[in-house]
mmCIF file of C-alpha atoms and ligand atoms in Angstrom:
data_model
loop_
_atom_site.group_PDB
_atom_site.id
_atom_site.type_symbol
_atom_site.label_atom_id
_atom_site.label_comp_id
_atom_site.label_asym_id
_atom_site.label_seq_id
_atom_site.Cartn_x
_atom_site.Cartn_y
_atom_site.Cartn_z
ATOM 1 C CA MET U 75 -46.883 -38.773 130.200
ATOM 2 C CA PRO U 76 -44.215 -36.774 128.378
ATOM 3 C CA GLU U 77 -40.813 -37.641 129.853
ATOM 4 C CA ILE U 78 -39.487 -34.770 132.010
ATOM 5 C CA ARG U 79 -37.125 -33.230 129.523
ATOM 6 C CA GLU U 80 -33.767 -31.800 130.438
ATOM 7 C CA ASP U 81 -33.820 -29.158 127.703
ATOM 8 C CA PHE U 82 -34.768 -26.320 130.006
ATOM 9 C CA HIS U 83 -33.391 -22.803 129.997
ATOM 10 C CA SER U 84 -31.266 -21.320 132.791
ATOM 11 C CA ASP U 85 -34.440 -20.343 134.634
ATOM 12 C CA PHE U 86 -35.682 -23.944 134.309
ATOM 13 C CA SER U 87 -38.485 -22.874 131.958
ATOM 14 C CA ILE U 88 -39.585 -25.234 129.195
ATOM 15 C CA GLU U 89 -42.270 -25.184 126.516
ATOM 16 C CA GLN U 90 -45.587 -26.786 127.537
ATOM 17 C CA ASN U 91 -46.187 -28.100 123.983
ATOM 18 C CA TRP U 92 -49.887 -28.430 124.659
ATOM 19 C CA GLN U 93 -50.463 -30.157 121.304
ATOM 20 C CA ASP U 94 -48.283 -33.126 122.439
ATOM 21 C CA TYR U 95 -50.593 -34.358 125.221
ATOM 22 C CA SER U 96 -52.109 -37.795 124.528
ATOM 23 C CA GLU U 97 -55.803 -38.663 124.794
ATOM 24 C CA GLU U 98 -54.930 -40.751 127.880
ATOM 25 C CA GLU U 99 -53.408 -37.679 129.583
ATOM 26 C CA HIS U 100 -56.478 -35.582 128.795
ATOM 27 C CA ALA U 101 -58.622 -38.467 130.144
ATOM 28 C CA ILE U 102 -56.685 -38.497 133.450
ATOM 29 C CA TRP U 103 -57.207 -34.720 133.719
ATOM 30 C CA ARG U 104 -60.972 -35.202 133.180
ATOM 31 C CA LEU U 105 -61.078 -37.883 135.919
ATOM 32 C CA LEU U 106 -59.250 -35.694 138.429
ATOM 33 C CA PHE U 107 -61.151 -32.518 137.559
ATOM 34 C CA GLU U 108 -64.650 -34.055 137.706
ATOM 35 C CA ARG U 109 -63.912 -35.750 141.050
ATOM 36 C CA GLN U 110 -62.557 -32.582 142.665
ATOM 37 C CA GLN U 111 -65.356 -30.441 141.243
ATOM 38 C CA ARG U 112 -67.915 -32.625 143.055
ATOM 39 C CA LEU U 113 -65.912 -32.541 146.293
ATOM 40 C CA LEU U 114 -64.957 -28.854 146.417
ATOM 41 C CA VAL U 115 -68.379 -27.219 146.241
ATOM 42 C CA GLY U 116 -69.146 -26.493 149.913
ATOM 43 C CA ARG U 117 -65.525 -27.210 150.934
ATOM 44 C CA ALA U 118 -63.328 -24.817 148.894
ATOM 45 C CA CYS U 119 -63.468 -21.090 149.710
ATOM 46 C CA ASP U 120 -65.494 -18.877 147.358
ATOM 47 C CA GLU U 121 -62.379 -17.027 146.159
ATOM 48 C CA PHE U 122 -60.986 -20.332 144.839
ATOM 49 C CA LEU U 123 -64.225 -21.395 143.132
ATOM 50 C CA ASP U 124 -64.647 -17.915 141.625
ATOM 51 C CA GLY U 125 -61.046 -18.003 140.319
ATOM 52 C CA LEU U 126 -61.478 -21.489 138.854
ATOM 53 C CA GLY U 127 -64.618 -20.369 137.053
ATOM 54 C CA ALA U 128 -63.109 -17.091 135.790
ATOM 55 C CA LEU U 129 -60.022 -18.920 134.470
ATOM 56 C CA GLY U 130 -62.256 -21.117 132.371
ATOM 57 C CA VAL U 131 -60.369 -24.249 133.453
ATOM 58 C CA ALA U 132 -62.671 -27.036 132.301
ATOM 59 C CA ALA U 133 -63.199 -30.723 132.679
ATOM 60 C CA ASP U 134 -62.720 -31.329 128.968
ATOM 61 C CA GLY U 135 -58.935 -31.599 129.079
ATOM 62 C CA ILE U 136 -55.530 -30.242 130.023
ATOM 63 C CA PRO U 137 -55.537 -26.463 129.539
ATOM 64 C CA ASP U 138 -53.086 -24.483 127.423
ATOM 65 C CA PHE U 139 -50.881 -22.257 129.625
ATOM 66 C CA ARG U 140 -50.857 -19.525 126.958
ATOM 67 C CA ARG U 141 -54.617 -19.069 127.237
ATOM 68 C CA LEU U 142 -54.643 -19.295 131.041
ATOM 69 C CA SER U 143 -51.820 -16.726 131.266
ATOM 70 C CA GLU U 144 -53.801 -14.224 129.211
ATOM 71 C CA VAL U 145 -56.793 -14.471 131.580
ATOM 72 C CA LEU U 146 -54.569 -14.419 134.668
ATOM 73 C CA ASP U 147 -52.469 -11.495 133.425
ATOM 74 C CA ALA U 148 -55.573 -9.410 132.773
ATOM 75 C CA ALA U 149 -56.870 -10.133 136.301
ATOM 76 C CA THR U 150 -53.798 -9.763 138.538
ATOM 77 C CA GLY U 151 -50.686 -9.507 136.355
ATOM 78 C CA TRP U 152 -49.592 -13.089 136.998
ATOM 79 C CA ARG U 153 -48.442 -15.466 134.260
ATOM 80 C CA ILE U 154 -47.752 -19.221 134.144
ATOM 81 C CA VAL U 155 -44.289 -20.529 133.239
ATOM 82 C CA ALA U 156 -43.889 -24.226 132.416
ATOM 83 C CA VAL U 157 -41.129 -25.979 134.379
ATOM 84 C CA PRO U 158 -40.076 -29.667 134.416
ATOM 85 C CA GLY U 159 -40.749 -30.254 138.144
ATOM 86 C CA LEU U 160 -39.686 -28.862 141.525
ATOM 87 C CA VAL U 161 -37.183 -26.074 140.904
ATOM 88 C CA PRO U 162 -34.529 -24.858 143.383
ATOM 89 C CA ASP U 163 -35.968 -22.610 146.124
ATOM 90 C CA ASP U 164 -34.213 -19.456 144.935
ATOM 91 C CA VAL U 165 -35.473 -19.989 141.365
ATOM 92 C CA PHE U 166 -38.981 -20.590 142.762
ATOM 93 C CA PHE U 167 -38.938 -17.437 144.865
ATOM 94 C CA ALA U 168 -37.549 -15.360 141.990
ATOM 95 C CA TYR U 169 -40.466 -16.475 139.838
ATOM 96 C CA LEU U 170 -43.077 -15.593 142.485
ATOM 97 C CA ALA U 171 -41.406 -12.232 143.129
ATOM 98 C CA ARG U 172 -42.015 -11.266 139.506
ATOM 99 C CA ARG U 173 -45.576 -12.667 139.369
ATOM 100 C CA CYS U 174 -44.693 -15.778 137.421
ATOM 101 C CA PHE U 175 -46.096 -19.067 138.707
ATOM 102 C CA PRO U 176 -43.821 -22.009 137.783
ATOM 103 C CA SER U 177 -46.190 -24.839 136.865
ATOM 104 C CA THR U 178 -45.275 -28.394 136.044
ATOM 105 C CA CYS U 179 -46.789 -29.677 132.797
ATOM 106 C CA PHE U 180 -46.737 -33.463 133.234
ATOM 107 C CA ILE U 181 -49.795 -35.247 134.627
ATOM 108 C CA ARG U 182 -49.798 -38.129 137.125
ATOM 109 C CA ARG U 183 -50.477 -41.731 136.042
ATOM 110 C CA ARG U 184 -53.784 -43.513 136.736
ATOM 111 C CA ASP U 185 -52.147 -45.436 139.595
ATOM 112 C CA GLN U 186 -51.237 -42.095 141.216
ATOM 113 C CA LEU U 187 -54.714 -40.550 141.168
ATOM 114 C CA ASP U 188 -54.908 -40.314 144.948
ATOM 115 C CA TYR U 189 -51.379 -39.311 145.746
ATOM 116 C CA LEU U 190 -48.063 -38.258 144.313
ATOM 117 C CA GLN U 191 -45.277 -36.619 146.264
ATOM 118 C CA GLU U 192 -44.268 -33.866 143.887
ATOM 119 C CA PRO U 193 -46.525 -31.361 142.110
ATOM 120 C CA ASP U 194 -48.009 -32.262 138.722
ATOM 121 C CA ILE U 195 -50.044 -30.043 136.370
ATOM 122 C CA PHE U 196 -53.312 -30.881 138.135
ATOM 123 C CA HIS U 197 -51.914 -29.765 141.518
ATOM 124 C CA ASP U 198 -50.434 -26.577 140.080
ATOM 125 C CA ILE U 199 -53.248 -25.522 137.756
ATOM 126 C CA CYS U 200 -56.252 -26.763 139.786
ATOM 127 C CA GLY U 201 -54.648 -26.162 143.175
ATOM 128 C CA HIS U 202 -52.561 -22.979 142.982
ATOM 129 C CA VAL U 203 -53.524 -20.938 139.939
ATOM 130 C CA PRO U 204 -57.243 -20.202 140.625
ATOM 131 C CA LEU U 205 -56.400 -18.242 143.790
ATOM 132 C CA LEU U 206 -53.902 -16.117 141.840
ATOM 133 C CA MET U 207 -57.016 -14.569 140.283
ATOM 134 C CA ASN U 208 -57.776 -13.034 143.700
ATOM 135 C CA PRO U 209 -55.989 -9.649 144.023
ATOM 136 C CA VAL U 210 -55.182 -9.941 147.748
ATOM 137 C CA PHE U 211 -53.896 -13.512 147.470
ATOM 138 C CA ALA U 212 -51.972 -12.576 144.303
ATOM 139 C CA ASP U 213 -50.254 -9.792 146.284
ATOM 140 C CA TYR U 214 -49.496 -12.228 149.113
ATOM 141 C CA MET U 215 -47.830 -14.689 146.747
ATOM 142 C CA GLN U 216 -45.600 -11.972 145.297
ATOM 143 C CA ALA U 217 -44.726 -10.720 148.804
ATOM 144 C CA TYR U 218 -43.959 -14.330 149.745
ATOM 145 C CA GLY U 219 -41.576 -14.603 146.779
ATOM 146 C CA GLU U 220 -39.810 -11.375 147.784
ATOM 147 C CA GLY U 221 -39.610 -12.611 151.374
ATOM 148 C CA GLY U 222 -38.198 -15.911 150.185
ATOM 149 C CA LEU U 223 -35.369 -14.280 148.291
ATOM 150 C CA LYS U 224 -34.480 -12.385 151.473
ATOM 151 C CA ALA U 225 -34.883 -15.446 153.728
ATOM 152 C CA SER U 226 -32.569 -17.539 151.600
ATOM 153 C CA GLY U 227 -29.967 -14.819 152.018
ATOM 154 C CA LEU U 228 -30.477 -14.912 155.788
ATOM 155 C CA GLY U 229 -30.380 -18.701 156.088
ATOM 156 C CA HIS U 230 -34.019 -18.816 157.250
ATOM 157 C CA LEU U 231 -35.443 -20.646 154.294
ATOM 158 C CA GLN U 232 -36.971 -23.406 156.391
ATOM 159 C CA HIS U 233 -39.057 -20.903 158.366
ATOM 160 C CA LEU U 234 -40.439 -19.433 155.188
ATOM 161 C CA ALA U 235 -41.020 -22.861 153.665
ATOM 162 C CA ARG U 236 -43.182 -23.658 156.717
ATOM 163 C CA LEU U 237 -45.180 -20.478 156.195
ATOM 164 C CA TYR U 238 -45.759 -21.543 152.560
ATOM 165 C CA TRP U 239 -46.642 -25.080 153.589
ATOM 166 C CA TYR U 240 -49.220 -24.156 156.256
ATOM 167 C CA THR U 241 -50.868 -21.409 154.198
ATOM 168 C CA VAL U 242 -50.481 -21.687 150.401
ATOM 169 C CA GLU U 243 -50.363 -25.504 150.448
ATOM 170 C CA PHE U 244 -52.485 -26.540 153.475
ATOM 171 C CA GLY U 245 -54.302 -23.446 154.719
ATOM 172 C CA LEU U 246 -57.912 -23.217 155.948
ATOM 173 C CA ILE U 247 -60.025 -20.069 156.213
ATOM 174 C CA ALA U 248 -62.922 -19.334 158.608
ATOM 175 C CA THR U 249 -65.965 -17.965 156.779
ATOM 176 C CA GLU U 250 -69.524 -17.154 157.831
ATOM 177 C CA GLU U 251 -70.618 -20.358 156.100
ATOM 178 C CA GLY U 252 -68.077 -22.380 158.120
ATOM 179 C CA LEU U 253 -64.509 -23.623 157.658
ATOM 180 C CA ARG U 254 -63.291 -23.631 154.040
ATOM 181 C CA ILE U 255 -60.135 -24.730 152.175
ATOM 182 C CA TYR U 256 -57.722 -22.437 150.357
ATOM 183 C CA GLY U 257 -54.517 -24.560 150.501
ATOM 184 C CA SER U 258 -53.551 -26.018 147.115
ATOM 185 C CA GLY U 259 -52.162 -29.248 148.509
ATOM 186 C CA ILE U 260 -55.633 -29.963 149.899
ATOM 187 C CA LEU U 261 -57.610 -28.587 146.937
ATOM 188 C CA SER U 262 -55.860 -31.029 144.587
ATOM 189 C CA SER U 263 -56.311 -34.020 146.944
ATOM 190 C CA ALA U 264 -59.646 -35.851 147.094
ATOM 191 C CA GLY U 265 -58.960 -37.522 150.423
ATOM 192 C CA GLU U 266 -57.554 -34.517 152.242
ATOM 193 C CA SER U 267 -60.359 -32.240 151.000
ATOM 194 C CA VAL U 268 -62.718 -34.270 153.208
ATOM 195 C CA TYR U 269 -60.292 -35.142 156.028
ATOM 196 C CA CYS U 270 -59.157 -31.545 156.748
ATOM 197 C CA LEU U 271 -62.698 -30.327 157.493
ATOM 198 C CA GLU U 272 -64.480 -33.348 158.874
ATOM 199 C CA ASP U 273 -62.006 -35.655 160.638
ATOM 200 C CA PRO U 274 -61.780 -35.017 164.426
ATOM 201 C CA ARG U 275 -58.093 -36.020 164.617
ATOM 202 C CA PRO U 276 -56.097 -33.073 163.235
ATOM 203 C CA ASN U 277 -55.569 -29.899 165.264
ATOM 204 C CA ARG U 278 -57.105 -26.750 163.768
ATOM 205 C CA ILE U 279 -55.397 -23.674 165.215
ATOM 206 C CA ARG U 280 -55.938 -19.997 164.507
ATOM 207 C CA PHE U 281 -53.099 -18.592 162.357
ATOM 208 C CA ASP U 282 -50.111 -17.168 164.234
ATOM 209 C CA LEU U 283 -47.017 -16.331 162.169
ATOM 210 C CA ARG U 284 -44.408 -17.271 164.770
ATOM 211 C CA ARG U 285 -46.242 -20.497 165.635
ATOM 212 C CA VAL U 286 -46.367 -21.498 161.965
ATOM 213 C CA MET U 287 -42.678 -20.735 161.424
ATOM 214 C CA ARG U 288 -41.754 -22.968 164.376
ATOM 215 C CA THR U 289 -43.909 -25.915 163.256
ATOM 216 C CA ARG U 290 -42.390 -28.817 161.362
ATOM 217 C CA TYR U 291 -44.444 -30.533 158.650
ATOM 218 C CA ARG U 292 -44.779 -33.957 157.015
ATOM 219 C CA ILE U 293 -44.845 -34.320 153.247
ATOM 220 C CA ASP U 294 -45.927 -37.974 153.092
ATOM 221 C CA ASP U 295 -49.369 -37.988 154.708
ATOM 222 C CA PHE U 296 -52.375 -35.829 155.617
ATOM 223 C CA GLN U 297 -51.482 -32.937 157.893
ATOM 224 C CA GLN U 298 -51.801 -33.319 161.671
ATOM 225 C CA THR U 299 -52.268 -29.575 162.173
ATOM 226 C CA TYR U 300 -54.066 -26.982 160.052
ATOM 227 C CA PHE U 301 -53.800 -23.227 160.599
ATOM 228 C CA VAL U 302 -56.937 -21.148 160.104
ATOM 229 C CA ILE U 303 -56.949 -17.562 158.837
ATOM 230 C CA GLU U 304 -59.918 -15.190 159.006
ATOM 231 C CA ALA U 305 -59.242 -13.396 155.680
ATOM 232 C CA PHE U 306 -56.562 -13.289 152.959
ATOM 233 C CA GLN U 307 -55.755 -9.749 154.044
ATOM 234 C CA GLN U 308 -54.549 -11.289 157.332
ATOM 235 C CA LEU U 309 -51.976 -13.303 155.348
ATOM 236 C CA PHE U 310 -50.844 -10.296 153.364
ATOM 237 C CA ASP U 311 -50.541 -8.172 156.540
ATOM 238 C CA ALA U 312 -48.562 -10.949 158.262
ATOM 239 C CA THR U 313 -45.909 -10.848 155.530
ATOM 240 C CA ARG U 314 -45.467 -7.056 155.560
ATOM 241 C CA PRO U 315 -43.160 -6.643 158.578
ATOM 242 C CA ASP U 316 -39.448 -7.223 158.290
ATOM 243 C CA PHE U 317 -38.984 -10.882 159.205
ATOM 244 C CA GLU U 318 -35.457 -10.512 160.603
ATOM 245 C CA PRO U 319 -36.514 -9.692 164.206
ATOM 246 C CA ILE U 320 -39.019 -12.560 164.017
ATOM 247 C CA TYR U 321 -36.346 -14.970 162.810
ATOM 248 C CA ARG U 322 -34.129 -13.899 165.708
ATOM 249 C CA GLU U 323 -36.987 -14.384 168.184
ATOM 250 C CA ILE U 324 -37.891 -17.906 167.044
ATOM 251 C CA ALA U 325 -34.274 -18.998 166.541
ATOM 252 C CA ALA U 326 -34.044 -19.137 170.365
ATOM 253 C CA LEU U 327 -37.211 -21.288 170.621
ATOM 254 C CA PRO U 328 -37.543 -25.022 169.938
ATOM 255 C CA ASP U 329 -39.334 -26.294 166.811
ATOM 256 C CA ILE U 330 -42.822 -27.730 167.350
ATOM 257 C CA GLU U 331 -43.761 -31.205 166.092
ATOM 258 C CA PRO U 332 -46.710 -31.262 163.653
ATOM 259 C CA ASP U 333 -48.981 -33.208 166.040
ATOM 260 C CA THR U 334 -48.272 -31.076 169.120
ATOM 261 C CA LEU U 335 -50.355 -28.342 170.782
ATOM 262 C CA ILE U 336 -48.745 -25.608 172.906
ATOM 263 C CA GLY U 337 -50.286 -23.417 175.636
ATOM 264 C CA SER U 338 -50.725 -20.288 173.516
ATOM 265 C CA ASP U 339 -52.590 -22.141 170.727
ATOM 266 C CA ARG U 340 -56.107 -20.860 169.989
ATOM 267 C CA LYS U 341 -57.624 -24.174 168.968
ATOM 268 C CA LEU U 342 -60.875 -24.385 167.008
ATOM 269 C CA ASP U 343 -63.198 -27.040 168.383
ATOM 270 C CA ARG U 344 -66.031 -28.564 166.396
ATOM 271 C CA ALA U 345 -68.648 -26.351 168.040
ATOM 272 C CA SER U 346 -66.962 -23.247 166.606
ATOM 273 C CA TRP U 347 -67.336 -24.371 162.997
ATOM 274 C CA ASP U 348 -70.954 -23.743 162.313
ATOM 275 C CA PRO U 349 -71.820 -20.497 160.495
ATOM 276 C CA LEU U 350 -73.492 -18.651 163.349
ATOM 277 C CA THR U 351 -70.899 -19.283 166.070
ATOM 278 C CA ILE U 352 -67.881 -18.954 163.782
ATOM 279 C CA GLY U 353 -69.016 -15.452 162.850
ATOM 280 C CA LYS U 354 -69.376 -14.337 166.468
ATOM 281 C CA LYS U 355 -66.259 -16.233 167.706
ATOM 282 C CA MET U 356 -64.108 -14.705 164.986
ATOM 283 C CA GLY U 357 -65.497 -11.282 165.915
ATOM 284 C CA ARG U 358 -67.126 -10.911 162.519
ATOM 285 C CA ARG U 359 -70.456 -9.175 162.046
ATOM 286 C CA LEU U 360 -72.899 -11.581 160.426
ATOM 287 C CA SER U 361 -75.302 -9.979 157.975
ATOM 288 C CA ALA U 362 -78.789 -9.472 159.471
ATOM 289 C CA ALA U 363 -80.172 -12.242 157.307
ATOM 290 C CA GLN U 364 -77.862 -14.754 158.922
ATOM 291 C CA VAL U 365 -78.406 -13.959 162.576
HETATM 292 N N1 LIG W 268 -40.841 -25.769 142.602
HETATM 293 N N2 LIG W 268 -42.098 -26.109 140.641
HETATM 294 C C1 LIG W 268 -42.048 -25.898 141.992
HETATM 295 N N3 LIG W 268 -43.196 -25.829 142.693
HETATM 296 C C2 LIG W 268 -43.191 -25.620 144.044
HETATM 297 O O1 LIG W 268 -44.256 -25.538 144.678
HETATM 298 C C3 LIG W 268 -41.950 -25.474 144.712
HETATM 299 C C4 LIG W 268 -40.778 -25.553 143.950
HETATM 300 N N4 LIG W 268 -39.603 -25.431 144.551
HETATM 301 C C5 LIG W 268 -39.453 -25.186 145.970
HETATM 302 C C6 LIG W 268 -40.761 -25.163 146.685
HETATM 303 N N5 LIG W 268 -41.916 -25.268 146.058
HETATM 304 C C7 LIG W 268 -40.802 -25.082 148.180
HETATM 305 O O2 LIG W 268 -39.552 -25.373 148.755
HETATM 306 C C8 LIG W 268 -41.265 -23.721 148.678
HETATM 307 O O3 LIG W 268 -41.438 -23.786 150.051
HETATM 308 C C9 LIG W 268 -40.257 -22.702 148.361
HETATM 309 FE FE1 LIG W 269 -47.817 -26.648 145.502
#
């Protein structure tokens, strides 16, 4: 693994130096990619799988950001910028606001295959970037960046970080084929890709912006609550209003622990996950063939 260099520019960008990756690093990429590819068919949402395919990200080895950025730019105007690791929130938001996704370029070690706390290149490229090929999600991510710059000015960063956490990182979407994953933190995790859909323990609650902004989250284990959207447009629409009145409204309300349910929650139970009922329950018209 290349050491995380300190020679970054003022915006924390570095060169990926794709030619410097070792055979061992490409081999770890192949391991991770092949395992997730088997797991995600039937679990990841179509928009993610379509984006992954269109990007041409392959099992054969760590991709070159320059090539990925060309494909991404042509599709939705986004580009990938290599950074050494987590960057300060305001730097992160400024990147998203100008359609640049800051991606780490180191890869985890073999003894970290199942978990590492901070993002590595597999999480960023195989978790986040494929959905940036989807125009609506790409617009949401830019709107999120713009909102983040504003929130940091208003001292409401934690509320926006929760929105990011429970959507971009750990979001689920209801489809006519059943519940599917779009959150990158799940898509790059073998264990959570199964747990989030099939384990009876976590709460699965229909998305509500204020509820999400009030809900704390854990970064060291699988989530205890997942929020479910009905379409990416719902996410984009939720980030259009001016957040200031919403911040004022929730500032007066207590935070909610990640394992807690409150009265107004619209909880999904197992019966509502199969294709036929989820279509009706979510008020969506199933095509004739599916009824
Ligand atoms: N930096 N490189 C990187 N990647 C992230 O996902 C990231 C970050 N900095 C801050 C951050 N995420 C979160 O605090 C967001 O909620 C802003
Ligand atoms: Fe992430």
